PDB file of C-alpha atoms and ligand atoms in Angstrom:
ATOM      1  CA  MET A   1     -48.076  61.608 -30.583  1.00 95.00           C
ATOM      2  CA  LEU A   2     -48.021  63.094 -27.038  1.00 97.00           C
ATOM      3  CA  VAL A   3     -45.695  65.926 -26.444  1.00 98.00           C
ATOM      4  CA  ALA A   4     -44.483  66.582 -22.815  1.00 98.00           C
ATOM      5  CA  ILE A   5     -43.086  70.032 -22.080  1.00 98.00           C
ATOM      6  CA  THR A   6     -40.626  70.081 -19.170  1.00 98.00           C
ATOM      7  CA  ARG A   7     -38.119  72.467 -17.734  1.00 98.00           C
ATOM      8  CA  GLU A   8     -34.781  71.865 -16.173  1.00 98.00           C
ATOM      9  CA  VAL A   9     -34.614  72.260 -12.319  1.00 98.00           C
ATOM     10  CA  SER A  10     -33.552  75.834 -11.436  1.00 98.00           C
ATOM     11  CA  PRO A  11     -30.353  76.220  -9.424  1.00 98.00           C
ATOM     12  CA  SER A  12     -32.285  78.515  -7.330  1.00 98.00           C
ATOM     13  CA  ILE A  13     -35.030  76.058  -6.371  1.00 98.00           C
ATOM     14  CA  SER A  14     -34.200  76.381  -2.721  1.00 98.00           C
ATOM     15  CA  GLN A  15     -35.754  79.837  -2.801  1.00 98.00           C
ATOM     16  CA  CYS A  16     -38.978  78.375  -4.087  1.00 98.00           C
ATOM     17  CA  GLU A  17     -42.428  79.445  -2.937  1.00 98.00           C
ATOM     18  CA  LEU A  18     -43.775  77.380   0.014  1.00 98.00           C
ATOM     19  CA  THR A  19     -47.279  77.646   1.299  1.00 97.00           C
ATOM     20  CA  HIS A  20     -48.286  74.555   3.251  1.00 97.00           C
ATOM     21  CA  ILE A  21     -44.974  72.838   3.990  1.00 97.00           C
ATOM     22  CA  PRO A  22     -41.792  73.862   6.094  1.00 97.00           C
ATOM     23  CA  ARG A  23     -38.523  74.782   4.209  1.00 98.00           C
ATOM     24  CA  GLN A  24     -36.020  72.102   3.978  1.00 97.00           C
ATOM     25  CA  GLU A  25     -32.670  71.922   2.363  1.00 97.00           C
ATOM     26  CA  ILE A  26     -32.955  70.894  -1.371  1.00 98.00           C
ATOM     27  CA  ASN A  27     -30.083  69.140  -3.106  1.00 98.00           C
ATOM     28  CA  VAL A  28     -30.130  70.551  -6.597  1.00 98.00           C
ATOM     29  CA  GLU A  29     -28.214  67.695  -8.083  1.00 98.00           C
ATOM     30  CA  VAL A  30     -30.465  65.111  -6.642  1.00 98.00           C
ATOM     31  CA  ALA A  31     -33.549  67.090  -7.842  1.00 98.00           C
ATOM     32  CA  ARG A  32     -32.097  67.292 -11.340  1.00 98.00           C
ATOM     33  CA  SER A  33     -31.378  63.497 -11.388  1.00 98.00           C
ATOM     34  CA  GLN A  34     -34.865  62.652 -10.212  1.00 98.00           C
ATOM     35  CA  HIS A  35     -36.240  64.962 -12.762  1.00 98.00           C
ATOM     36  CA  LEU A  36     -34.227  63.180 -15.483  1.00 98.00           C
ATOM     37  CA  GLN A  37     -35.787  59.789 -14.362  1.00 98.00           C
ATOM     38  CA  TYR A  38     -39.273  61.326 -14.468  1.00 98.00           C
ATOM     39  CA  GLU A  39     -38.612  62.582 -18.053  1.00 98.00           C
ATOM     40  CA  ASN A  40     -37.299  59.060 -18.927  1.00 98.00           C
ATOM     41  CA  VAL A  41     -40.541  57.589 -17.632  1.00 98.00           C
ATOM     42  CA  LEU A  42     -42.539  60.026 -19.842  1.00 98.00           C
ATOM     43  CA  ARG A  43     -40.461  58.827 -22.875  1.00 98.00           C
ATOM     44  CA  ASP A  44     -41.109  55.284 -21.893  1.00 98.00           C
ATOM     45  CA  LEU A  45     -44.854  56.019 -21.972  1.00 98.00           C
ATOM     46  CA  GLY A  46     -44.608  57.354 -25.410  1.00 98.00           C
ATOM     47  CA  CYS A  47     -44.093  61.153 -24.883  1.00 98.00           C
ATOM     48  CA  GLN A  48     -41.879  63.221 -26.955  1.00 98.00           C
ATOM     49  CA  VAL A  49     -40.045  65.322 -24.146  1.00 98.00           C
ATOM     50  CA  ARG A  50     -39.386  68.817 -25.027  1.00 98.00           C
ATOM     51  CA  ARG A  51     -37.186  70.261 -22.206  1.00 98.00           C
ATOM     52  CA  LEU A  52     -37.103  74.095 -22.035  1.00 98.00           C
ATOM     53  CA  SER A  53     -33.882  75.955 -20.980  1.00 97.00           C
ATOM     54  CA  VAL A  54     -33.044  76.403 -17.336  1.00 98.00           C
ATOM     55  CA  GLU A  55     -34.294  79.704 -15.690  1.00 98.00           C
ATOM     56  CA  PRO A  56     -31.615  80.429 -13.023  1.00 98.00           C
ATOM     57  CA  ASN A  57     -33.758  83.247 -11.552  1.00 98.00           C
ATOM     58  CA  LEU A  58     -37.102  81.522 -11.437  1.00 98.00           C
ATOM     59  CA  PRO A  59     -36.951  78.984  -8.563  1.00 98.00           C
ATOM     60  CA  ASP A  60     -40.299  77.261  -9.245  1.00 98.00           C
ATOM     61  CA  SER A  61     -39.876  77.130 -13.030  1.00 98.00           C
ATOM     62  CA  VAL A  62     -39.584  73.298 -13.137  1.00 98.00           C
ATOM     63  CA  PHE A  63     -43.272  73.272 -12.031  1.00 98.00           C
ATOM     64  CA  ILE A  64     -44.314  74.061 -15.617  1.00 98.00           C
ATOM     65  CA  GLU A  65     -47.916  72.714 -15.349  1.00 98.00           C
ATOM     66  CA  ASP A  66     -48.754  75.878 -13.556  1.00 98.00           C
ATOM     67  CA  THR A  67     -47.884  78.098 -16.574  1.00 98.00           C
ATOM     68  CA  ALA A  68     -50.562  76.973 -18.957  1.00 98.00           C
ATOM     69  CA  ILE A  69     -53.739  74.910 -19.696  1.00 98.00           C
ATOM     70  CA  VAL A  70     -53.482  73.024 -22.954  1.00 98.00           C
ATOM     71  CA  LEU A  71     -56.621  71.629 -24.381  1.00 98.00           C
ATOM     72  CA  ASN A  72     -57.000  69.987 -27.861  1.00 97.00           C
ATOM     73  CA  GLU A  73     -58.260  73.087 -29.575  1.00 97.00           C
ATOM     74  CA  LEU A  74     -56.480  75.931 -27.683  1.00 98.00           C
ATOM     75  CA  ALA A  75     -54.070  76.841 -25.009  1.00 98.00           C
ATOM     76  CA  ILE A  76     -54.438  79.406 -22.029  1.00 98.00           C
ATOM     77  CA  ILE A  77     -51.378  81.002 -20.692  1.00 98.00           C
ATOM     78  CA  ALA A  78     -51.945  81.250 -16.956  1.00 98.00           C
ATOM     79  CA  ARG A  79     -51.174  84.153 -14.529  1.00 98.00           C
ATOM     80  CA  SER A  80     -49.956  82.863 -11.127  1.00 98.00           C
ATOM     81  CA  GLY A  81     -51.396  84.092  -7.868  1.00 98.00           C
ATOM     82  CA  VAL A  82     -47.814  84.695  -6.779  1.00 98.00           C
ATOM     83  CA  ALA A  83     -45.721  87.352  -8.523  1.00 98.00           C
ATOM     84  CA  SER A  84     -42.489  85.422  -8.406  1.00 98.00           C
ATOM     85  CA  ARG A  85     -43.941  82.877 -10.809  1.00 98.00           C
ATOM     86  CA  ARG A  86     -45.431  85.079 -13.574  1.00 98.00           C
ATOM     87  CA  GLU A  87     -42.199  85.320 -15.616  1.00 98.00           C
ATOM     88  CA  GLU A  88     -42.223  81.537 -16.047  1.00 98.00           C
ATOM     89  CA  THR A  89     -44.897  81.904 -18.757  1.00 98.00           C
ATOM     90  CA  ARG A  90     -42.938  83.747 -21.400  1.00 98.00           C
ATOM     91  CA  SER A  91     -40.921  80.941 -22.850  1.00 97.00           C
ATOM     92  CA  VAL A  92     -43.822  78.520 -22.459  1.00 98.00           C
ATOM     93  CA  ALA A  93     -46.112  80.771 -24.573  1.00 98.00           C
ATOM     94  CA  GLU A  94     -43.426  80.859 -27.216  1.00 98.00           C
ATOM     95  CA  VAL A  95     -43.311  77.054 -27.521  1.00 98.00           C
ATOM     96  CA  LEU A  96     -46.961  76.489 -27.287  1.00 98.00           C
ATOM     97  CA  ARG A  97     -47.682  78.960 -30.013  1.00 97.00           C
ATOM     98  CA  GLY A  98     -46.262  76.260 -32.237  1.00 97.00           C
ATOM     99  CA  TYR A  99     -49.029  73.964 -31.303  1.00 97.00           C
ATOM    100  CA  ARG A 100     -52.161  75.795 -30.432  1.00 97.00           C
ATOM    101  CA  THR A 101     -54.023  79.070 -30.719  1.00 97.00           C
ATOM    102  CA  ILE A 102     -53.038  80.907 -27.599  1.00 97.00           C
ATOM    103  CA  PHE A 103     -55.164  82.985 -25.135  1.00 98.00           C
ATOM    104  CA  GLN A 104     -53.549  84.912 -22.293  1.00 98.00           C
ATOM    105  CA  LEU A 105     -54.924  85.574 -18.792  1.00 98.00           C
ATOM    106  CA  THR A 106     -54.579  89.184 -17.749  1.00 98.00           C
ATOM    107  CA  SER A 107     -54.667  91.225 -14.481  1.00 98.00           C
ATOM    108  CA  PRO A 108     -56.459  91.141 -12.099  1.00 98.00           C
ATOM    109  CA  GLY A 109     -56.961  87.443 -13.049  1.00 98.00           C
ATOM    110  CA  THR A 110     -55.010  84.751 -11.435  1.00 98.00           C
ATOM    111  CA  LEU A 111     -54.808  81.028 -12.264  1.00 98.00           C
ATOM    112  CA  ASP A 112     -52.371  78.225 -11.913  1.00 98.00           C
ATOM    113  CA  GLY A 113     -52.525  75.189 -14.072  1.00 98.00           C
ATOM    114  CA  GLY A 114     -52.292  73.050 -10.966  1.00 98.00           C
ATOM    115  CA  ASP A 115     -55.728  74.151 -10.047  1.00 98.00           C
ATOM    116  CA  VAL A 116     -57.344  72.826 -13.278  1.00 98.00           C
ATOM    117  CA  LEU A 117     -58.428  69.265 -13.494  1.00 98.00           C
ATOM    118  CA  GLN A 118     -59.916  68.215 -16.855  1.00 97.00           C
ATOM    119  CA  ILE A 119     -62.422  65.384 -17.075  1.00 95.00           C
ATOM    120  CA  GLY A 120     -63.710  65.186 -20.626  1.00 94.00           C
ATOM    121  CA  ARG A 121     -65.134  68.571 -21.634  1.00 95.00           C
ATOM    122  CA  THR A 122     -65.353  69.711 -18.070  1.00 96.00           C
ATOM    123  CA  LEU A 123     -62.599  71.767 -16.357  1.00 97.00           C
ATOM    124  CA  PHE A 124     -62.946  71.576 -12.551  1.00 97.00           C
ATOM    125  CA  VAL A 125     -61.129  74.609 -11.199  1.00 98.00           C
ATOM    126  CA  GLY A 126     -59.950  75.112  -7.603  1.00 97.00           C
ATOM    127  CA  ASN A 127     -60.605  78.348  -5.879  1.00 93.00           C
ATOM    128  CA  THR A 128     -57.190  78.680  -4.006  1.00 96.00           C
ATOM    129  CA  SER A 129     -54.674  81.358  -3.092  1.00 96.00           C
ATOM    130  CA  ARG A 130     -53.384  80.921  -6.712  1.00 98.00           C
ATOM    131  CA  THR A 131     -56.596  81.179  -8.561  1.00 98.00           C
ATOM    132  CA  ASN A 132     -59.203  83.891  -8.159  1.00 98.00           C
ATOM    133  CA  GLU A 133     -62.685  84.663  -9.416  1.00 98.00           C
ATOM    134  CA  SER A 134     -61.386  86.828 -12.271  1.00 98.00           C
ATOM    135  CA  GLY A 135     -59.017  84.100 -13.439  1.00 98.00           C
ATOM    136  CA  ILE A 136     -61.970  81.633 -13.539  1.00 98.00           C
ATOM    137  CA  LYS A 137     -64.151  84.050 -15.299  1.00 98.00           C
ATOM    138  CA  GLN A 138     -61.594  84.666 -18.066  1.00 98.00           C
ATOM    139  CA  LEU A 139     -61.054  80.919 -18.415  1.00 98.00           C
ATOM    140  CA  ILE A 140     -64.705  80.471 -18.912  1.00 98.00           C
ATOM    141  CA  ASP A 141     -64.854  83.245 -21.531  1.00 98.00           C
ATOM    142  CA  PHE A 142     -61.885  81.538 -23.486  1.00 98.00           C
ATOM    143  CA  ILE A 143     -63.191  78.041 -23.526  1.00 98.00           C
ATOM    144  CA  SER A 144     -66.943  78.518 -23.654  1.00 97.00           C
ATOM    145  CA  PRO A 145     -67.018  78.986 -27.557  1.00 97.00           C
ATOM    146  CA  TYR A 146     -65.180  75.505 -27.842  1.00 97.00           C
ATOM    147  CA  GLU A 147     -68.002  73.896 -25.753  1.00 96.00           C
ATOM    148  CA  TYR A 148     -65.932  73.266 -22.577  1.00 98.00           C
ATOM    149  CA  LYS A 149     -67.625  73.736 -19.191  1.00 96.00           C
ATOM    150  CA  VAL A 150     -65.982  75.076 -15.957  1.00 97.00           C
ATOM    151  CA  GLU A 151     -67.017  73.836 -12.446  1.00 96.00           C
ATOM    152  CA  LYS A 152     -65.616  75.774  -9.541  1.00 96.00           C
ATOM    153  CA  VAL A 153     -64.358  73.512  -6.608  1.00 96.00           C
ATOM    154  CA  GLN A 154     -63.634  74.630  -3.057  1.00 94.00           C
ATOM    155  CA  VAL A 155     -60.165  73.624  -1.847  1.00 96.00           C
ATOM    156  CA  GLU A 156     -58.781  74.090   1.712  1.00 95.00           C
ATOM    157  CA  GLY A 157     -55.466  73.124   3.249  1.00 96.00           C
ATOM    158  CA  CYS A 158     -53.357  72.443   0.233  1.00 98.00           C
ATOM    159  CA  LEU A 159     -51.737  74.421  -2.611  1.00 98.00           C
ATOM    160  CA  HIS A 160     -53.704  73.331  -5.605  1.00 98.00           C
ATOM    161  CA  LEU A 161     -56.841  71.451  -6.505  1.00 98.00           C
ATOM    162  CA  LYS A 162     -54.572  68.722  -8.008  1.00 98.00           C
ATOM    163  CA  SER A 163     -52.756  68.465  -4.661  1.00 98.00           C
ATOM    164  CA  ALA A 164     -56.073  67.119  -3.463  1.00 98.00           C
ATOM    165  CA  VAL A 165     -57.588  65.177  -6.346  1.00 98.00           C
ATOM    166  CA  THR A 166     -56.358  63.795  -9.719  1.00 98.00           C
ATOM    167  CA  LEU A 167     -57.652  61.464 -12.506  1.00 97.00           C
ATOM    168  CA  VAL A 168     -56.180  57.979 -12.265  1.00 98.00           C
ATOM    169  CA  GLY A 169     -58.503  56.184 -14.664  1.00 95.00           C
ATOM    170  CA  GLU A 170     -61.122  57.158 -17.223  1.00 90.00           C
ATOM    171  CA  GLU A 171     -63.721  58.024 -14.571  1.00 89.00           C
ATOM    172  CA  THR A 172     -61.789  57.289 -11.317  1.00 95.00           C
ATOM    173  CA  LEU A 173     -60.367  60.103  -9.077  1.00 97.00           C
ATOM    174  CA  LEU A 174     -57.700  59.664  -6.405  1.00 98.00           C
ATOM    175  CA  ILE A 175     -58.696  61.854  -3.608  1.00 97.00           C
ATOM    176  CA  ASN A 176     -57.919  63.390  -0.218  1.00 98.00           C
ATOM    177  CA  ARG A 177     -61.412  64.303   0.830  1.00 96.00           C
ATOM    178  CA  SER A 178     -60.230  66.496   3.632  1.00 96.00           C
ATOM    179  CA  TRP A 179     -58.891  69.101   1.289  1.00 97.00           C
ATOM    180  CA  VAL A 180     -61.594  69.261  -1.424  1.00 95.00           C
ATOM    181  CA  ASP A 181     -65.272  69.608  -1.390  1.00 86.00           C
ATOM    182  CA  THR A 182     -66.537  66.614  -3.311  1.00 86.00           C
ATOM    183  CA  ARG A 183     -69.932  67.872  -4.053  1.00 85.00           C
ATOM    184  CA  SER A 184     -69.058  69.580  -7.185  1.00 83.00           C
ATOM    185  CA  LEU A 185     -66.911  66.761  -8.460  1.00 90.00           C
ATOM    186  CA  ARG A 186     -68.553  64.053 -10.643  1.00 79.00           C
ATOM    187  CA  ALA A 187     -66.799  60.796 -10.895  1.00 84.00           C
ATOM    188  CA  LYS A 188     -67.982  57.241 -11.206  1.00 85.00           C
ATOM    189  CA  GLU A 189     -65.433  56.011  -8.807  1.00 94.00           C
ATOM    190  CA  TYR A 190     -63.235  57.360  -5.995  1.00 96.00           C
ATOM    191  CA  ILE A 191     -60.013  55.959  -4.547  1.00 97.00           C
ATOM    192  CA  ASP A 192     -59.193  57.537  -1.140  1.00 97.00           C
ATOM    193  CA  ILE A 193     -55.654  58.227  -0.264  1.00 98.00           C
ATOM    194  CA  ASP A 194     -54.498  56.399   2.900  1.00 98.00           C
ATOM    195  CA  PRO A 195     -55.059  58.955   5.762  1.00 98.00           C
ATOM    196  CA  SER A 196     -51.436  58.673   6.865  1.00 98.00           C
ATOM    197  CA  GLU A 197     -50.236  60.027   3.445  1.00 98.00           C
ATOM    198  CA  PRO A 198     -52.098  63.276   2.953  1.00 98.00           C
ATOM    199  CA  TYR A 199     -50.045  64.418  -0.043  1.00 98.00           C
ATOM    200  CA  ALA A 200     -50.619  61.166  -1.988  1.00 98.00           C
ATOM    201  CA  ALA A 201     -53.507  62.336  -4.280  1.00 98.00           C
ATOM    202  CA  ASN A 202     -51.364  63.828  -6.925  1.00 98.00           C
ATOM    203  CA  ALA A 203     -50.844  61.220  -9.727  1.00 98.00           C
ATOM    204  CA  LEU A 204     -50.148  61.779 -13.433  1.00 98.00           C
ATOM    205  CA  LEU A 205     -52.197  59.695 -15.904  1.00 98.00           C
ATOM    206  CA  VAL A 206     -50.495  59.194 -19.289  1.00 98.00           C
ATOM    207  CA  GLY A 207     -52.618  57.183 -21.511  1.00 96.00           C
ATOM    208  CA  SER A 208     -53.714  54.174 -19.359  1.00 95.00           C
ATOM    209  CA  GLU A 209     -50.521  54.320 -17.072  1.00 98.00           C
ATOM    210  CA  LEU A 210     -50.158  56.263 -13.840  1.00 98.00           C
ATOM    211  CA  VAL A 211     -46.952  57.951 -13.031  1.00 98.00           C
ATOM    212  CA  TYR A 212     -46.825  57.897  -9.170  1.00 98.00           C
ATOM    213  CA  PRO A 213     -44.328  58.909  -6.324  1.00 98.00           C
ATOM    214  CA  THR A 214     -42.438  56.235  -4.628  1.00 98.00           C
ATOM    215  CA  ILE A 215     -43.005  57.777  -1.105  1.00 96.00           C
ATOM    216  CA  PHE A 216     -46.662  56.879  -0.672  1.00 98.00           C
ATOM    217  CA  PRO A 217     -46.518  53.133  -0.491  1.00 98.00           C
ATOM    218  CA  LYS A 218     -50.031  52.702   1.220  1.00 98.00           C
ATOM    219  CA  THR A 219     -51.856  54.601  -1.330  1.00 98.00           C
ATOM    220  CA  LEU A 220     -49.791  52.926  -3.986  1.00 98.00           C
ATOM    221  CA  ARG A 221     -51.112  49.552  -2.593  1.00 98.00           C
ATOM    222  CA  ARG A 222     -54.605  50.847  -2.947  1.00 98.00           C
ATOM    223  CA  LEU A 223     -54.047  51.831  -6.560  1.00 98.00           C
ATOM    224  CA  LYS A 224     -52.416  48.486  -7.480  1.00 97.00           C
ATOM    225  CA  ASP A 225     -55.328  46.698  -5.606  1.00 98.00           C
ATOM    226  CA  ARG A 226     -57.710  48.364  -8.185  1.00 97.00           C
ATOM    227  CA  ASP A 227     -55.516  46.907 -11.003  1.00 96.00           C
ATOM    228  CA  ILE A 228     -54.128  50.330 -11.933  1.00 97.00           C
ATOM    229  CA  SER A 229     -50.973  50.069 -13.989  1.00 98.00           C
ATOM    230  CA  VAL A 230     -48.398  52.250 -12.006  1.00 98.00           C
ATOM    231  CA  ARG A 231     -44.950  53.571 -12.970  1.00 98.00           C
ATOM    232  CA  VAL A 232     -43.282  54.707  -9.772  1.00 98.00           C
ATOM    233  CA  VAL A 233     -40.908  57.652  -9.689  1.00 98.00           C
ATOM    234  CA  ASP A 234     -38.738  59.056  -6.885  1.00 98.00           C
ATOM    235  CA  VAL A 235     -39.554  62.879  -6.805  1.00 98.00           C
ATOM    236  CA  SER A 236     -38.892  63.197  -3.142  1.00 97.00           C
ATOM    237  CA  GLU A 237     -36.472  66.212  -3.585  1.00 98.00           C
ATOM    238  CA  LEU A 238     -38.868  68.034  -5.805  1.00 98.00           C
ATOM    239  CA  GLN A 239     -41.727  67.381  -3.255  1.00 98.00           C
ATOM    240  CA  LYS A 240     -39.492  69.443  -0.772  1.00 98.00           C
ATOM    241  CA  ALA A 241     -40.393  72.466  -3.114  1.00 98.00           C
ATOM    242  CA  GLU A 242     -44.094  71.597  -2.755  1.00 98.00           C
ATOM    243  CA  GLY A 243     -44.129  70.010  -6.089  1.00 97.00           C
ATOM    244  CA  ALA A 244     -45.612  66.692  -7.405  1.00 96.00           C
ATOM    245  CA  VAL A 245     -45.808  64.622 -10.420  1.00 98.00           C
ATOM    246  CA  THR A 246     -48.399  66.618 -12.349  1.00 98.00           C
ATOM    247  CA  CYS A 247     -46.468  69.859 -11.949  1.00 98.00           C
ATOM    248  CA  CYS A 248     -43.400  68.755 -13.796  1.00 98.00           C
ATOM    249  CA  SER A 249     -44.920  68.564 -17.298  1.00 98.00           C
ATOM    250  CA  LEU A 250     -47.464  69.904 -19.624  1.00 98.00           C
ATOM    251  CA  ILE A 251     -48.688  66.920 -21.783  1.00 98.00           C
ATOM    252  CA  PHE A 252     -50.856  67.179 -24.766  1.00 98.00           C
ATOM    253  CA  GLU A 253     -51.549  65.691 -28.113  1.00 97.00           C
ATOM    254  CA  GLU A 254     -48.962  67.234 -30.671  1.00 96.00           C
ATOM    255  CA  LYS A 255     -51.563  67.720 -33.430  1.00 86.00           C
ATOM    256  CA  TRP A 256     -55.189  68.284 -33.195  1.00 76.00           C
ATOM    257  CA  PRO A 257     -57.250  68.247 -36.400  1.00 70.00           C
ATOM    258  CA  ASP A 258     -59.106  71.491 -35.507  1.00 60.00           C
ATOM    259  CA  ASN A 259     -56.254  73.571 -34.082  1.00 51.00           C
ATOM    260  CA  SER A 260     -56.110  75.709 -37.057  1.00 49.00           C
ATOM    261  CA  LYS A 261     -59.677  76.771 -36.552  1.00 51.00           C
ATOM    262  CA  GLN A 262     -60.143  80.303 -35.007  1.00 50.00           C
ATOM    263  CA  ILE A 263     -63.121  81.248 -33.049  1.00 49.00           C
ATOM    264  CA  THR A 264     -63.670  84.931 -32.853  1.00 43.00           C
TER     265      THR A 264
HETATM  266  N1  LIG B 301     -43.328  75.731  -4.840  1.00 86.28           N
HETATM  267  C1  LIG B 301     -44.382  75.464  -5.781  1.00 86.28           C
HETATM  268  C2  LIG B 301     -45.279  76.662  -5.632  1.00 86.28           C
HETATM  269  O1  LIG B 301     -45.482  77.271  -4.740  1.00 86.28           O
HETATM  270  O2  LIG B 301     -45.932  77.075  -6.653  1.00 86.28           O
END
């Protein structure tokens, strides 16, 4: 069974962090309604959705992906490159403790979950304004005993690695090549976004189905032309907060046979 941890949209979302897009008015009710639709799609795809309580004073807290990296054997609680987002991890850590052995990133390390793209036992990690060398080093120390590898990826012009590239099939990446250095990525197949839709590379793969925003029709056509099965969701109000579809959940297998095993 897949678990999807989500969090209700904060009433203060209009005060969210913005790095690469201009501030626009955000309608909280519309954002909440879109978020509910998103959760419903996850349920349809077989996820057990666990929604955490609203955090009125944490504007970006709906973007729960950034708070942790959940692997089959362990979970790492992240530490954002922006101070305003660091409190978000507290409640997430409490919940994840019920599923995984927890490791905690500490100062001076910073890392956002949105910078971590897992392909098999390799974690590609974006070097961005949110993720620094110390954060990447700590991640390597936590996961190496479990036989995962880390590959650093240079990212320019967008918030997170997963703004620029996401997995849309077992070995297929959806990519905006103008934001990411592809030399360190190793995929069998690439699908380029339509150049008129620079933010279109963020897609959420759940099993063999892709959750994808409605507002990128040209890139959506490219995905469908490759016979990828897509569930579209309107997350346009959340996108005004520089969010996307991967950011709004933490999805993982509920039980993993080895998750009681402690490596010291
Ligand atoms: N507003 C999303 C972020 O900056 O983390």
